[in-house]
């Protein structure tokens, strides 16, 4: 498990001692978060999208960061097109239309590169 601590200013040349205590029900497993993202992107965006291995993030809320990958038949996974978040307590999908449009654009770029002839 990886914990992200965004926007923290760390002093230089000192000893860092971090203790984190977060109390929140973890009602959503990493497996469930990945499934939720995969179902969403396959139904709403493209059957060529799927969720990858989630990371638990502690920030303004505790959520699973689930990478979204793009695949093509016969070529496999071409790359990561974005990340969606799932609230670890409620299971709420945290996304917006702009994020989803960016994922579609990135997938289109990956597809174009994958179909270029060798040496082009």
Coordinates of C-alpha atoms in Angstrom, one line a residue:
X1 CA 0.0 0.0 0.0
X2 CA 1.2 3.5 -0.9
X3 CA 0.1 6.6 1.0
X4 CA 0.4 9.9 -0.8
X5 CA 0.9 13.1 1.2
X6 CA 0.3 15.9 -1.4
X7 CA 1.3 19.5 -0.9
X8 CA 3.5 19.0 2.2
X9 CA 6.5 21.2 2.6
X10 CA 9.4 19.1 4.0
X11 CA 12.3 20.8 5.8
X12 CA 15.8 20.1 4.4
X13 CA 18.6 18.7 6.4
X14 CA 16.5 17.4 9.2
X15 CA 15.0 14.1 10.5
X16 CA 11.5 13.3 9.4
X17 CA 9.2 11.3 11.7
X18 CA 5.7 10.9 10.4
X19 CA 2.9 9.1 12.2
X20 CA -0.4 8.8 10.4
X21 CA -3.6 7.8 12.1
X22 CA -6.7 7.8 10.0
X23 CA -9.9 6.3 11.3
X24 CA -12.4 5.5 8.5
X25 CA -14.3 2.5 7.6
X26 CA -12.7 0.8 4.6
X27 CA -15.8 -0.5 3.0
X28 CA -14.3 -0.9 -0.5
X29 CA -11.4 -3.3 -1.2
X30 CA -8.8 -2.6 -3.9
X31 CA -10.4 -5.5 -5.9
X32 CA -13.8 -3.9 -5.7
X33 CA -12.4 -0.5 -6.6
X34 CA -10.7 -1.9 -9.7
X35 CA -13.9 -3.7 -10.7
X36 CA -16.0 -0.5 -10.2
X37 CA -13.7 1.5 -12.4
X38 CA -13.5 -1.3 -15.1
X39 CA -17.2 -1.5 -15.3
X40 CA -17.6 2.2 -15.5
X41 CA -15.1 2.8 -18.2
X42 CA -16.2 -0.2 -20.3
X43 CA -19.8 0.9 -20.2
X44 CA -19.4 4.6 -20.4
X45 CA -16.2 5.2 -22.5
X46 CA -14.8 2.2 -24.3
X47 CA -14.6 -1.6 -24.1
X48 CA -10.9 -1.2 -24.7
X49 CA -10.5 0.4 -21.3
X50 CA -10.0 -1.3 -17.9
X51 CA -8.8 -0.7 -14.4
X52 CA -5.3 -1.6 -13.2
X53 CA -3.8 -2.1 -9.7
X54 CA -5.2 0.5 -7.3
X55 CA -3.3 2.5 -4.7
X56 CA -4.8 3.7 -1.5
X57 CA -4.4 7.5 -1.2
X58 CA -5.0 9.5 2.0
X59 CA -5.7 13.1 1.2
X60 CA -8.8 15.3 1.7
X61 CA -10.6 11.9 1.8
X62 CA -9.4 8.3 1.7
X63 CA -9.7 6.9 -1.8
X64 CA -8.4 4.3 -4.2
X65 CA -6.5 5.7 -7.2
X66 CA -7.2 3.3 -10.0
X67 CA -5.2 3.6 -13.2
X68 CA -7.2 3.2 -16.4
X69 CA -5.4 1.3 -19.2
X70 CA -6.1 1.1 -22.9
X71 CA -5.8 -2.2 -24.8
X72 CA -6.1 -3.3 -28.4
X73 CA -6.8 -6.8 -29.6
X74 CA -3.6 -8.5 -30.7
X75 CA -1.4 -5.8 -29.1
X76 CA -2.4 -6.0 -25.4
X77 CA -2.1 -3.0 -23.0
X78 CA -0.8 0.0 -24.9
X79 CA -0.6 2.3 -21.9
X80 CA -2.2 4.2 -19.1
X81 CA -4.8 6.8 -20.2
X82 CA -5.7 8.3 -16.8
X83 CA -6.7 7.6 -13.3
X84 CA -10.1 7.4 -11.6
X85 CA -10.7 7.6 -7.9
X86 CA -13.1 5.5 -5.7
X87 CA -14.0 6.7 -2.2
X88 CA -12.7 3.9 0.1
X89 CA -15.6 4.4 2.5
X90 CA -18.6 4.9 0.3
X91 CA -17.6 3.4 -3.0
X92 CA -18.5 6.7 -4.8
X93 CA -16.8 7.1 -8.2
X94 CA -15.0 10.4 -8.3
X95 CA -14.8 11.5 -11.9
X96 CA -15.9 14.3 -14.2
X97 CA -16.6 14.7 -18.0
X98 CA -13.3 16.6 -18.5
X99 CA -11.2 13.7 -17.0
X100 CA -13.1 11.2 -19.2
X101 CA -12.6 13.2 -22.4
X102 CA -8.9 13.4 -21.6
X103 CA -8.7 9.6 -21.3
X104 CA -10.5 9.2 -24.7
X105 CA -8.0 11.6 -26.3
X106 CA -5.0 9.9 -24.8
X107 CA -6.3 6.5 -26.0
X108 CA -6.8 7.8 -29.5
X109 CA -3.1 9.0 -29.5
X110 CA -1.9 5.6 -28.2
X111 CA -4.0 3.8 -30.9
X112 CA -2.6 6.0 -33.7
X113 CA 1.0 5.3 -32.6
X114 CA 0.3 1.6 -32.3
X115 CA -1.1 1.4 -35.9
X116 CA 1.8 3.3 -37.5
X117 CA 3.9 1.2 -39.9
X118 CA 7.3 0.2 -38.7
X119 CA 9.9 2.9 -39.5
X120 CA 7.3 5.6 -40.0

